[in-house]
Amino acid sequence: MPGPGGDSRLDAAVDTAFRADGPLARAQPGYVARVGQREMALAVARAIACAGLHSGPADPEASATLVAEAGTGTGKTFAYLVPALLSGGRILISTGTRNLQDQLYHRDLPRVRDALGVGVTTALLKGRSNYVCRHHLRRNLEEGRFERREDIAVLRRIERFAAISGSGDRSEAPGIAEDAPAWARATSTRENCLGQDCPQLADCFVFRARQAAQQADIVVVNHHLFCADLALRDEGVSELLPTTDALIFDEAHQLPEIATQFFGRSVSTRQLVDFARDLLRIGIADARDAADWAAASSAIEQGVRVLRLAGGRPGRLDARQLRVHAALRSAVADVVATLPMRLLEAAAERSRDLARLAGRARELAHRLQHWLAMLDGETAPAAPGGVGDAEMPTGADEASPAILWAEVHQTGVTLHETPLSVAATFRRHREAAARAWIFTSATLAVAGRFDHFVTAMGLEGARTLRWDSPFDFANHALLYVPRDCGDPASPDFARRVADAAWPLIQANGGRAFVLCTSLRMVEQQATLLGARIRDAGTDIELLVQGQASRLALIERFRALRSPVLVGSASFWEGVDVAGAQLSLVVIDKLPFAAPDDPILRARIDAMRSAGGDPFRQIQLPAAAMALKQGAGRLIRSEADRGVLAICDERLLGKSYGASLVKSLPPFRLTRDEREALDFCLASSGAPLTATPATSADRLPQSPS
Ligand SMILES: Nc1ncnc2c1ncn2[C@@H]1O[C@H](COP(=O)(O)OP(=O)(O)OP(=O)(O)O)[C@@H](O)[C@H]1O
Ligand SMILES: [Mg+2]
């Protein structure tokens, strides 16, 4: 019999699972009963139970919406998996990135399921572009028109992979880089998928993955997919929602930003070029006599070239820059004029493909014109999602002002319209059905308060809870700020970082992450550290982001004796390597967001006009969260020890540095290289020696 806002049987089962002599303890080596972890699991169980009970919002403990923060490494994964697996309901779990999705699905989920001995079915669902499309793969191989010769060889390898793969998931294709350009020719897009008309439907990997998800008790997705689908991009998640009892978002701090990307709309020259190519191919195949298809197609490609040239140097342009950019605006208008609307309307009856092309042309023209009109302030922002706005279920965030911007790439331009807030959309979805919504991460609160996240996501009335890290940072971890790295803006900064990092890496026997704030820095550190490893002739092995899939890199890191992994953003969060195997984390500089980000700039402007302090209220909290996430890779169990080196003077020199230090767990702080080297020598596998911190060395505890 469920008590007020709970299900006592579920509570009891969850409680038992986490006991020191329970099933998790038997399955997990080094298991320690952690109070915060058990409490979080009970709170998750309660939220799931509440969703079925329709208990009113009066009792905050009886809310089906939970926002739960617990320090990095405390075991949030078990804390939500256990109640999810024991609830008997259908649960959707969303992670921040695809590599965390793989980590959860291939490692943690089976482990906990086996430990609990429950017969629950699970499925992994990714975005369409992750799966081989047999139809497009075959068509492209048969047509054999490639920009790069090497694409043919890669496509042949993909063909062999597709023949034996059960999932068709590109992250499982051995020896083919996940970002190989040829994948674009071996996967489908929403626009070019033939859907029910496809001759290969019975063997379609996307279709199969979605079917498996429909039938599974627990489905693992990622935030990009979830948000894309909420924005009506048809990724197969919304069809799961009606039968879902609870949604669990891990790394939930990433959601507002990811949702912002997807709830907006964009249109790119890539779409125009794809359209031009399909126009030529389908026109000639289905209505050769009706028009000069080659001329129609090349007119569009020419318009795209002019638009790209007008864009100037690669980078991002905000609304202010765009309003005075006459060349770009007229190039957009001109490219609209090249879309052969009348021709296609007339030819549409000749084949299904031609009719589809006519629809695509209308959609492209509409998007481009809408974007131009928005820029001139002539029209209200559109609701999120694709065109066919008439089909929108209800007005989503049209109340939220939109940010207009453009991104100029090496080969093209993308025009964006992004909502300033996604709160209304989430609120609407949350209110649509009685369902639990659980948000968790190590970084949701700012100075102990959840207002920021709750407001951004429209979660008024949610139950909010937080637990500090259970680990002894003061004695087990050292924060080292090297003396000689200097100004991060100086030209030899990368070399100075490598100079500071290398002795630590050697003393530690590798077992280090070098986390960089930019891809350029990843390249630089890879080169600099690679040279030092060669010169020193050590057996330290360098792994660099991009060499292989992220999952493969993490697996190699876990397996090697003395690995060093150099990576950027996607390795800062959620990645779990426990023990001495990861006992040194080097961070190049404070992770402030790139100032050229037009969305950030628009937010800053909005905050300033509202009388706020954008640096203190937006940029600093974001940097604090990112730093805390990066630092959180280090200490992941009671016995872990390690050194965090942050090569940025500003942490101690600038007035805001103190608040960043305060947001970190209470590390012991040093600037003394010798002390850092000794700590590395002691912690890289050597047994624990007690080096109690004096109170003067201790950093202030983060406010709670
Ligand atoms: N009670 C426990 N005792 C010992 N180890 C545990 C316990 N619970 C989880 N673990 C292990 O601790 C590690 C960290 O867990 P997990 O990855 O879930 O942390 P997290 O809270 O999600 O951290 P982050 O915020 O960095 O993602 C994992 O290797 C996990 O298997
Ligand atoms: Mg985690």
XYZ file of C-alpha atoms and ligand atoms in Angstrom:
736
model
C 0.000 0.000 0.000
C 1.714 3.226 -1.088
C 2.217 5.758 1.668
C 1.805 9.486 1.079
C 3.901 10.188 -1.982
C 5.625 6.848 -1.998
C 5.511 3.140 -2.566
C 6.804 1.439 0.538
C 7.620 -1.820 -1.237
C 9.787 -0.013 -3.766
C 11.392 1.983 -0.941
C 12.219 -1.192 0.930
C 13.625 -2.934 -2.133
C 15.792 0.085 -2.971
C 16.985 0.342 0.602
C 17.990 -3.321 0.644
C 19.855 -3.009 -2.642
C 22.215 -0.410 -1.186
C 22.976 -2.145 2.097
C 26.598 -2.986 2.895
C 25.672 -6.671 2.540
C 23.225 -6.136 -0.341
C 23.336 -7.207 -3.969
C 25.298 -4.152 -5.175
C 27.970 -4.761 -2.560
C 28.331 -8.319 -3.804
C 28.670 -7.183 -7.419
C 30.841 -4.068 -7.040
C 34.404 -4.533 -5.788
C 35.222 -1.954 -3.118
C 31.568 -1.201 -2.471
C 30.963 1.268 0.349
C 27.509 2.125 1.684
C 27.192 5.822 0.849
C 24.416 7.704 2.630
C 23.914 10.273 -0.143
C 23.695 7.587 -2.789
C 21.027 5.649 -0.883
C 19.062 8.804 -0.116
C 19.175 9.868 -3.718
C 17.943 6.433 -4.821
C 15.021 6.702 -2.389
C 14.186 10.184 -3.672
C 14.193 8.850 -7.245
C 11.950 5.950 -6.182
C 9.594 8.413 -4.512
C 9.359 10.617 -7.616
C 8.605 7.575 -9.778
C 5.942 6.411 -7.342
C 4.424 9.914 -7.139
C 3.892 10.078 -10.874
C 1.328 7.321 -10.623
C -0.416 8.817 -7.612
C -1.440 12.262 -8.810
C -0.557 13.650 -5.410
C -1.100 17.380 -5.345
C 1.753 19.852 -5.464
C 1.102 20.930 -1.877
C 3.573 18.427 -0.426
C 7.051 19.140 -1.849
C 8.168 15.612 -1.009
C 5.365 14.291 -3.137
C 6.470 15.836 -6.390
C 6.969 13.694 -9.463
C 9.659 16.140 -10.560
C 12.994 15.770 -8.820
C 16.157 17.819 -9.219
C 19.027 16.017 -7.489
C 22.632 17.136 -7.221
C 25.326 14.852 -5.819
C 29.090 15.316 -6.134
C 31.117 13.802 -8.964
C 31.939 10.149 -8.446
C 29.372 9.539 -5.708
C 27.568 6.947 -7.807
C 24.527 8.715 -9.203
C 24.326 6.087 -11.927
C 23.435 3.331 -9.434
C 21.251 5.781 -7.522
C 18.870 6.117 -10.470
C 19.374 2.709 -12.105
C 18.339 0.760 -9.012
C 14.909 2.404 -8.514
C 14.399 2.470 -12.300
C 15.056 -1.272 -12.574
C 13.028 -2.161 -9.466
C 10.027 0.071 -10.224
C 8.639 -2.303 -12.819
C 7.756 0.707 -14.947
C 8.887 1.814 -18.354
C 11.732 4.275 -18.032
C 13.565 6.503 -20.468
C 17.094 7.474 -19.440
C 18.853 10.281 -21.255
C 22.581 10.973 -20.962
C 24.615 14.000 -21.979
C 26.610 12.489 -24.798
C 26.784 9.424 -26.972
C 29.850 8.113 -25.177
C 28.079 8.284 -21.822
C 25.156 6.558 -23.479
C 27.483 3.721 -24.489
C 29.117 3.643 -21.025
C 25.694 3.395 -19.379
C 24.198 0.893 -21.775
C 27.152 -1.435 -22.230
C 28.649 -1.251 -18.735
C 26.536 0.078 -15.844
C 23.057 -1.055 -16.878
C 23.881 -4.754 -17.366
C 26.002 -4.711 -14.206
C 23.200 -3.380 -11.992
C 20.546 -5.473 -13.695
C 22.546 -8.650 -13.101
C 23.317 -7.646 -9.510
C 19.608 -7.145 -8.792
C 18.663 -10.235 -10.759
C 15.700 -8.565 -12.459
C 14.480 -9.643 -15.874
C 14.177 -6.206 -17.411
C 14.643 -5.591 -21.139
C 16.820 -2.693 -22.296
C 17.453 -0.855 -25.550
C 19.839 1.762 -26.840
C 18.525 4.377 -29.227
C 20.649 6.952 -31.032
C 19.948 9.497 -33.723
C 19.338 8.379 -37.277
C 22.759 9.505 -38.466
C 24.426 6.896 -36.221
C 23.047 3.966 -38.167
C 24.026 2.671 -41.585
C 21.266 3.192 -44.166
C 21.437 0.208 -46.508
C 19.479 1.992 -49.212
C 21.690 5.074 -49.454
C 24.835 3.044 -49.036
C 23.893 0.844 -51.992
C 22.655 3.738 -54.140
C 25.835 5.731 -53.575
C 28.048 2.746 -54.307
C 26.118 2.064 -57.525
C 26.172 5.686 -58.681
C 29.820 6.009 -57.761
C 29.969 9.814 -57.784
C 32.340 10.863 -55.024
C 34.110 14.060 -54.071
C 36.981 12.101 -52.522
C 38.413 8.932 -54.011
C 39.077 7.434 -50.584
C 35.333 7.551 -49.852
C 34.805 4.527 -52.118
C 37.146 2.378 -50.042
C 35.537 3.541 -46.787
C 32.048 2.869 -48.176
C 33.098 -0.653 -49.117
C 34.302 -1.177 -45.541
C 31.003 0.180 -44.220
C 29.200 -2.216 -46.559
C 31.119 -5.158 -45.071
C 30.384 -3.902 -41.557
C 26.649 -3.568 -42.349
C 26.577 -7.129 -43.644
C 27.647 -8.590 -40.304
C 26.529 -5.974 -37.764
C 23.438 -6.499 -35.690
C 22.989 -2.832 -34.819
C 24.504 -0.933 -37.761
C 25.737 1.557 -35.131
C 28.722 3.443 -36.492
C 30.442 3.520 -33.102
C 30.794 -0.256 -33.426
C 32.370 -0.246 -36.887
C 35.952 -1.344 -36.329
C 38.673 0.736 -37.902
C 36.375 3.320 -39.483
C 36.692 6.772 -37.924
C 33.362 7.896 -36.469
C 33.689 11.200 -38.270
C 34.834 9.842 -41.654
C 33.158 12.014 -44.330
C 31.978 8.881 -46.141
C 29.429 8.238 -43.372
C 27.295 10.985 -44.913
C 26.862 8.697 -47.940
C 26.081 5.642 -45.834
C 23.420 7.135 -43.562
C 20.026 8.708 -44.123
C 18.569 12.053 -43.135
C 15.013 12.853 -42.222
C 14.688 14.555 -45.608
C 15.946 11.734 -47.802
C 14.638 8.711 -45.876
C 12.123 6.810 -47.996
C 10.283 5.604 -44.908
C 7.577 3.050 -45.593
C 8.411 3.152 -49.328
C 11.951 1.915 -48.788
C 12.751 -1.424 -50.420
C 15.097 -2.206 -47.495
C 12.604 -1.399 -44.751
C 12.600 -4.920 -43.322
C 16.367 -4.732 -42.708
C 16.526 -1.049 -41.740
C 18.794 -0.479 -38.730
C 16.997 2.707 -37.663
C 13.623 1.010 -37.889
C 14.884 -1.972 -35.903
C 16.467 0.164 -33.184
C 13.185 2.055 -32.816
C 11.183 -1.149 -32.670
C 13.472 -2.562 -29.995
C 13.069 0.679 -28.039
C 9.286 0.408 -28.316
C 9.389 -3.000 -26.693
C 12.031 -2.401 -24.001
C 11.406 -1.590 -20.339
C 14.404 0.699 -20.138
C 15.540 2.794 -23.088
C 18.780 4.754 -23.101
C 18.836 7.871 -25.288
C 20.866 11.079 -25.237
C 19.823 14.692 -24.693
C 20.415 15.649 -28.318
C 18.064 12.955 -29.518
C 15.484 13.696 -26.859
C 15.447 17.426 -27.568
C 15.475 16.936 -31.340
C 12.459 14.742 -30.976
C 10.579 17.121 -28.703
C 11.151 19.696 -31.432
C 9.277 17.376 -33.807
C 12.330 16.185 -35.661
C 11.054 12.637 -35.656
C 13.892 10.727 -34.024
C 11.688 8.018 -32.554
C 11.591 9.228 -28.946
C 8.180 10.913 -28.794
C 6.485 7.714 -29.857
C 7.956 6.164 -26.701
C 6.627 8.908 -24.416
C 2.970 7.879 -24.120
C 3.977 4.597 -22.486
C 6.849 6.002 -20.404
C 6.405 6.218 -16.615
C 9.559 8.147 -15.828
C 12.182 10.216 -17.608
C 15.617 10.371 -16.035
C 18.143 12.916 -17.251
C 21.746 12.347 -16.205
C 24.242 15.190 -16.726
C 21.094 17.317 -16.642
C 23.045 20.566 -16.387
C 23.645 20.239 -20.143
C 19.949 20.174 -20.982
C 19.114 23.886 -21.168
C 21.880 24.475 -23.672
C 21.195 21.411 -25.801
C 17.465 22.133 -25.792
C 18.218 25.678 -26.870
C 20.044 24.355 -29.940
C 17.239 22.029 -30.914
C 14.193 24.100 -30.079
C 15.410 26.692 -32.492
C 15.417 26.327 -36.226
C 18.182 26.450 -38.726
C 18.708 26.190 -42.430
C 22.040 25.494 -44.057
C 23.741 25.662 -47.420
C 24.449 21.943 -46.901
C 20.689 21.330 -47.169
C 20.582 23.471 -50.303
C 23.459 21.570 -51.896
C 21.871 18.209 -51.033
C 18.655 19.480 -52.527
C 20.402 20.603 -55.729
C 21.993 17.154 -56.155
C 18.742 15.297 -55.561
C 17.008 17.653 -57.968
C 19.451 16.735 -60.726
C 19.336 13.012 -60.032
C 15.578 12.661 -59.597
C 14.711 15.165 -62.318
C 16.713 13.261 -64.918
C 15.479 9.882 -63.731
C 11.767 10.712 -63.482
C 11.088 13.621 -65.862
C 14.031 14.024 -68.225
C 12.028 15.908 -70.867
C 10.345 18.339 -68.464
C 13.211 20.762 -67.868
C 16.910 21.496 -68.024
C 17.589 19.872 -64.647
C 21.337 20.418 -64.862
C 20.843 24.180 -65.250
C 18.290 24.313 -62.417
C 20.623 22.400 -60.126
C 23.729 24.401 -60.920
C 21.847 27.696 -60.421
C 21.267 26.665 -56.796
C 24.868 25.574 -56.320
C 26.012 28.888 -57.788
C 23.721 30.769 -55.388
C 25.251 28.784 -52.514
C 28.776 29.716 -53.630
C 27.857 33.396 -53.674
C 26.291 33.068 -50.223
C 29.376 31.342 -48.847
C 31.658 34.039 -50.279
C 29.448 36.765 -48.818
C 29.828 35.113 -45.390
C 33.533 36.000 -45.277
C 35.887 34.393 -42.788
C 34.659 31.285 -40.888
C 33.096 32.260 -37.588
C 29.815 33.293 -36.056
C 27.832 36.421 -36.754
C 25.292 37.819 -34.333
C 22.096 39.704 -35.210
C 23.743 43.085 -34.904
C 26.455 42.119 -37.411
C 23.918 40.464 -39.702
C 21.593 43.458 -39.849
C 24.340 45.560 -41.422
C 25.634 42.746 -43.642
C 23.920 43.698 -46.901
C 25.893 41.240 -49.070
C 24.940 38.227 -47.008
C 21.305 39.204 -46.767
C 20.939 39.753 -50.476
C 22.760 36.472 -51.171
C 20.166 34.698 -49.000
C 17.338 36.382 -50.904
C 18.976 35.455 -54.237
C 19.375 31.819 -53.316
C 15.645 31.642 -52.529
C 14.986 32.844 -56.057
C 17.013 29.956 -57.507
C 14.702 27.322 -56.003
C 12.647 26.054 -58.986
C 9.283 26.164 -57.277
C 7.050 26.413 -60.355
C 8.952 23.773 -62.253
C 8.589 21.327 -59.382
C 4.924 22.091 -58.760
C 4.299 21.220 -62.410
C 6.412 18.046 -62.307
C 5.198 16.885 -58.894
C 2.575 14.564 -60.300
C 5.113 12.594 -62.324
C 6.601 10.743 -59.351
C 6.528 10.461 -55.595
C 10.171 11.586 -55.418
C 9.404 14.707 -57.446
C 6.450 15.517 -55.197
C 8.730 15.115 -52.207
C 11.269 17.459 -53.805
C 8.566 20.083 -54.356
C 7.778 19.917 -50.639
C 11.460 20.276 -49.753
C 11.803 23.321 -52.017
C 8.817 24.990 -50.322
C 10.251 24.232 -46.900
C 13.695 25.612 -47.759
C 12.247 28.769 -49.279
C 9.993 29.277 -46.284
C 12.829 28.899 -43.800
C 15.163 31.245 -45.625
C 12.474 33.892 -46.061
C 11.324 33.563 -42.481
C 14.870 34.050 -41.225
C 15.297 37.192 -43.331
C 11.958 38.572 -42.183
C 12.863 37.892 -38.534
C 16.108 39.752 -39.007
C 14.148 42.743 -40.267
C 11.847 42.418 -37.254
C 8.885 41.831 -39.550
C 7.592 38.643 -38.003
C 7.249 36.860 -34.692
C 9.618 34.017 -33.814
C 8.472 30.645 -35.039
C 7.549 27.839 -32.767
C 10.255 25.210 -32.531
C 10.363 22.343 -34.943
C 10.292 21.943 -38.655
C 8.211 23.808 -41.092
C 4.617 22.797 -41.305
C 4.128 25.207 -38.414
C 0.432 24.722 -38.976
C 0.931 21.219 -37.611
C 2.526 22.438 -34.400
C 0.641 20.961 -31.464
C 0.527 24.182 -29.480
C 2.535 27.351 -29.519
C 5.717 26.388 -27.707
C 8.216 29.031 -26.803
C 6.858 31.689 -29.066
C 6.625 33.861 -25.982
C 10.403 33.630 -25.686
C 12.358 36.113 -27.757
C 14.502 34.493 -30.415
C 18.189 34.973 -31.086
C 19.162 35.255 -34.743
C 22.647 34.326 -35.813
C 24.666 32.698 -38.551
C 27.600 30.361 -38.627
C 30.074 30.578 -41.495
C 31.981 27.320 -42.036
C 34.816 26.506 -44.386
C 32.362 25.211 -46.988
C 29.027 26.825 -46.190
C 26.736 28.908 -44.033
C 24.053 27.954 -41.502
C 21.346 30.431 -40.509
C 19.944 29.994 -37.004
C 16.976 31.130 -34.978
C 17.356 30.155 -31.324
C 14.924 30.714 -28.430
C 16.289 32.620 -25.434
C 14.434 30.288 -23.054
C 13.257 26.683 -23.306
C 11.287 26.722 -20.056
C 7.833 26.957 -21.648
C 8.418 23.947 -23.889
C 9.553 21.723 -21.020
C 6.734 22.977 -18.791
C 4.185 22.119 -21.448
C 5.555 18.607 -21.932
C 5.780 18.031 -18.197
C 2.223 19.137 -17.602
C 0.894 17.056 -20.473
C 0.888 13.770 -18.546
C 1.437 12.287 -15.099
C 4.992 11.116 -15.461
C 8.104 11.403 -13.302
C 10.816 13.810 -14.480
C 14.134 13.316 -12.728
C 17.113 15.567 -13.333
C 20.507 14.756 -11.889
C 24.095 15.935 -12.182
C 27.013 16.962 -10.005
C 26.488 20.562 -11.066
C 22.950 21.901 -10.975
C 23.050 24.336 -8.074
C 24.821 27.680 -8.047
C 26.056 28.592 -4.569
C 23.801 25.911 -3.155
C 20.622 27.155 -4.861
C 18.707 25.536 -7.698
C 16.815 28.636 -8.902
C 18.957 28.997 -11.993
C 18.272 25.485 -13.316
C 14.643 25.404 -12.182
C 13.897 28.679 -13.967
C 15.807 27.738 -17.109
C 13.872 24.472 -17.389
C 10.456 25.635 -16.154
C 10.479 23.194 -13.214
C 8.597 25.263 -10.649
C 7.314 23.050 -7.818
C 10.030 20.425 -8.260
C 11.579 18.732 -5.248
C 15.251 19.789 -5.058
C 17.911 17.921 -3.090
C 21.687 17.968 -2.876
C 24.446 15.893 -1.303
C 28.100 16.808 -0.884
C 30.779 14.472 -2.116
C 31.456 11.675 0.394
C 35.192 11.674 -0.349
C 38.010 13.058 1.766
C 39.383 15.618 -0.677
C 41.502 17.420 1.905
C 43.650 14.359 2.501
C 43.293 12.460 -0.748
C 43.544 15.183 -3.337
C 45.850 18.041 -4.122
C 45.048 21.096 -6.221
C 48.254 22.335 -7.794
C 48.489 25.676 -9.605
C 51.921 25.768 -11.301
C 53.911 28.975 -10.885
C 55.279 29.316 -14.390
C 52.405 29.032 -16.827
C 51.805 32.764 -17.085
C 49.075 34.474 -19.032
C 46.835 31.992 -20.910
C 46.674 34.505 -23.771
C 50.430 34.512 -24.340
C 51.733 32.771 -27.482
C 53.882 30.207 -25.662
C 51.169 29.236 -23.177
C 50.701 25.760 -24.683
C 54.412 24.998 -24.252
C 54.331 26.232 -20.659
C 51.363 23.954 -19.909
C 53.245 20.994 -21.380
C 56.331 21.975 -19.347
C 54.261 21.989 -16.173
C 52.369 18.806 -17.004
C 55.230 16.610 -18.199
C 57.104 16.129 -14.881
C 53.807 15.301 -13.179
C 52.903 12.818 -15.903
C 56.288 11.141 -15.520
C 56.100 11.028 -11.728
C 52.593 9.608 -11.994
C 53.561 6.984 -14.582
C 50.983 8.404 -16.989
C 47.477 7.565 -15.753
C 46.525 11.112 -16.559
C 43.861 13.087 -18.360
C 44.968 16.336 -19.961
C 41.705 18.226 -20.383
C 41.815 21.120 -22.804
C 39.407 23.994 -23.302
C 39.828 24.039 -27.098
C 40.479 21.613 -29.942
C 43.518 23.651 -30.876
C 44.967 23.065 -27.426
C 44.248 19.335 -27.797
C 46.398 19.311 -30.943
C 49.144 21.366 -29.326
C 49.345 19.231 -26.191
C 49.266 16.049 -28.260
C 52.239 17.281 -30.287
C 54.212 18.675 -27.347
C 53.643 15.730 -25.013
C 54.138 13.253 -27.863
C 57.591 14.732 -28.495
C 58.508 14.534 -24.804
C 57.386 10.922 -24.581
C 59.565 10.053 -27.593
C 62.560 12.002 -26.273
C 62.324 10.417 -22.853
C 61.880 6.946 -24.315
C 59.346 6.065 -21.605
C 56.572 3.526 -21.941
C 53.923 6.195 -21.410
C 51.298 5.873 -24.128
C 49.517 8.852 -25.604
C 45.829 8.699 -26.510
C 44.370 11.664 -28.330
C 40.747 12.563 -28.886
C 39.820 11.786 -32.478
C 42.192 8.812 -32.862
C 39.323 6.427 -32.247
C 35.788 6.573 -30.935
C 35.515 7.989 -27.418
C 34.320 4.681 -26.035
C 37.319 2.903 -27.568
C 39.693 5.540 -26.175
C 38.313 5.184 -22.655
C 38.541 1.412 -22.899
C 42.159 1.643 -24.047
C 42.833 4.071 -21.220
C 41.460 1.609 -18.685
C 43.537 -1.235 -20.128
C 46.953 0.368 -20.691
C 49.690 0.493 -18.073
C 50.736 4.142 -18.389
C 48.221 6.019 -20.518
C 47.853 9.774 -21.005
C 44.678 10.939 -22.668
C 44.479 14.382 -24.227
C 40.903 15.473 -24.869
C 38.439 18.322 -24.885
C 34.842 18.937 -23.822
C 33.447 15.420 -24.154
C 35.971 13.994 -21.692
C 35.247 16.592 -19.012
C 31.966 15.085 -17.897
C 30.590 11.749 -16.729
C 33.657 9.747 -17.789
C 34.365 7.211 -15.078
C 37.813 5.741 -14.501
C 38.216 4.795 -10.854
C 41.359 4.063 -8.855
C 45.029 4.804 -9.483
C 44.471 4.299 -13.209
C 43.369 7.933 -13.326
C 45.206 9.820 -10.615
C 46.302 12.989 -12.375
C 44.085 15.512 -14.147
C 45.670 18.500 -15.864
C 43.422 21.366 -16.992
C 44.944 23.948 -19.325
C 42.906 26.965 -18.342
C 39.690 28.166 -16.776
C 36.801 26.972 -18.925
C 35.091 30.237 -19.802
C 32.781 29.872 -22.800
C 34.036 31.265 -26.102
C 33.155 34.965 -26.184
C 32.257 34.729 -29.870
C 29.218 32.562 -29.133
C 26.231 34.581 -30.393
C 23.782 32.840 -28.059
C 25.935 33.658 -25.060
C 26.287 37.225 -26.303
C 22.515 37.553 -26.652
C 22.020 36.182 -23.128
C 24.595 38.617 -21.794
C 22.844 41.515 -23.520
C 19.475 40.429 -22.162
C 20.885 40.114 -18.642
C 22.539 43.505 -18.878
C 19.367 45.218 -20.062
C 17.531 43.594 -17.167
C 20.030 45.281 -14.846
C 21.966 42.112 -13.963
C 25.680 41.377 -13.868
C 26.262 38.922 -16.731
C 29.792 37.997 -15.686
C 28.814 37.064 -12.127
C 25.441 35.585 -13.051
C 26.146 33.767 -16.319
C 29.790 33.336 -17.216
C 31.265 32.656 -13.801
C 28.682 30.029 -12.714
C 29.071 28.269 -16.077
C 32.865 28.184 -15.709
C 32.539 26.954 -12.106
C 30.335 24.065 -13.224
C 32.656 23.101 -16.063
C 35.684 23.224 -13.772
C 33.945 21.104 -11.143
C 33.042 18.536 -13.794
C 36.602 18.337 -15.111
C 38.057 18.079 -11.611
C 35.464 15.416 -10.826
C 37.153 12.844 -13.079
C 39.843 12.442 -10.412
C 38.417 11.141 -7.124
C 35.825 8.436 -7.702
C 36.049 6.246 -4.637
C 36.920 6.450 -0.942
C 40.403 5.100 -1.683
C 41.190 7.274 -4.742
C 44.006 9.780 -4.493
C 45.199 12.252 -7.035
C 46.488 15.591 -8.205
C 44.484 18.192 -10.085
C 46.736 20.672 -11.871
C 45.063 23.824 -13.179
C 47.590 25.743 -15.246
C 45.815 29.085 -14.995
C 47.162 31.857 -12.767
C 43.801 33.586 -12.764
C 42.471 30.977 -10.364
C 44.563 32.579 -7.632
C 45.343 36.003 -9.089
C 41.918 37.339 -10.029
C 39.217 38.341 -7.595
C 36.756 35.902 -9.149
C 39.262 33.051 -8.744
C 38.307 32.608 -5.100
C 34.703 31.849 -5.998
C 35.855 29.271 -8.552
C 38.102 27.601 -5.980
C 35.190 27.636 -3.543
C 32.961 25.834 -6.029
C 35.420 22.920 -6.133
C 35.451 20.199 -3.479
C 37.777 21.082 -0.559
C 41.101 20.114 -2.162
C 44.341 20.883 -0.383
C 46.049 23.655 -2.361
C 49.683 24.054 -3.336
C 51.879 25.973 -5.749
C 54.923 23.902 -4.919
C 55.959 21.559 -7.733
C 57.902 19.302 -5.358
C 54.819 18.710 -3.236
C 52.772 17.907 -6.353
C 55.422 15.473 -7.621
C 55.608 13.744 -4.235
C 51.850 13.428 -4.164
C 51.916 11.862 -7.646
C 54.627 9.421 -6.617
C 52.633 8.460 -3.546
C 49.236 8.225 -5.190
C 49.983 6.500 -8.460
C 49.367 3.048 -7.144
C 51.391 3.171 -3.940
C 49.401 2.265 -0.825
C 47.752 5.051 1.107
C 49.969 6.981 3.473
C 48.284 9.388 5.800
C 49.314 12.975 5.109
C 46.809 14.905 7.174
C 46.151 18.382 5.904
C 46.724 21.275 8.240
C 43.727 23.527 8.528
C 45.652 26.405 6.967
C 46.130 24.428 3.761
C 42.512 23.479 3.462
C 40.376 25.224 0.946
C 37.061 26.548 2.133
C 34.186 24.099 1.864
C 31.735 24.937 -0.880
C 28.628 26.648 0.460
C 25.659 24.360 0.710
N 28.554 2.663 -3.188
C 29.615 2.510 -3.976
N 30.785 2.074 -3.496
C 31.859 1.956 -4.286
N 31.865 2.256 -5.592
C 30.725 2.715 -6.125
C 29.546 2.859 -5.364
N 28.575 3.343 -6.174
C 29.127 3.499 -7.384
N 30.405 3.105 -7.371
C 31.377 3.207 -8.472
O 31.872 4.540 -8.377
C 32.188 5.068 -9.671
C 31.502 6.401 -9.904
O 30.116 6.233 -10.074
P 29.309 7.118 -11.133
O 29.974 7.123 -12.447
O 27.903 6.702 -11.064
O 29.482 8.564 -10.481
P 28.636 9.875 -10.746
O 28.005 10.268 -9.465
O 27.735 9.662 -11.902
O 29.756 10.934 -11.091
P 29.783 12.081 -12.263
O 29.025 13.248 -11.725
O 31.220 12.390 -12.419
O 29.159 11.493 -13.473
C 31.780 3.991 -10.657
O 32.926 3.279 -11.044
C 30.823 3.126 -9.863
O 30.828 1.805 -10.344
Mg 27.654 10.296 -13.870
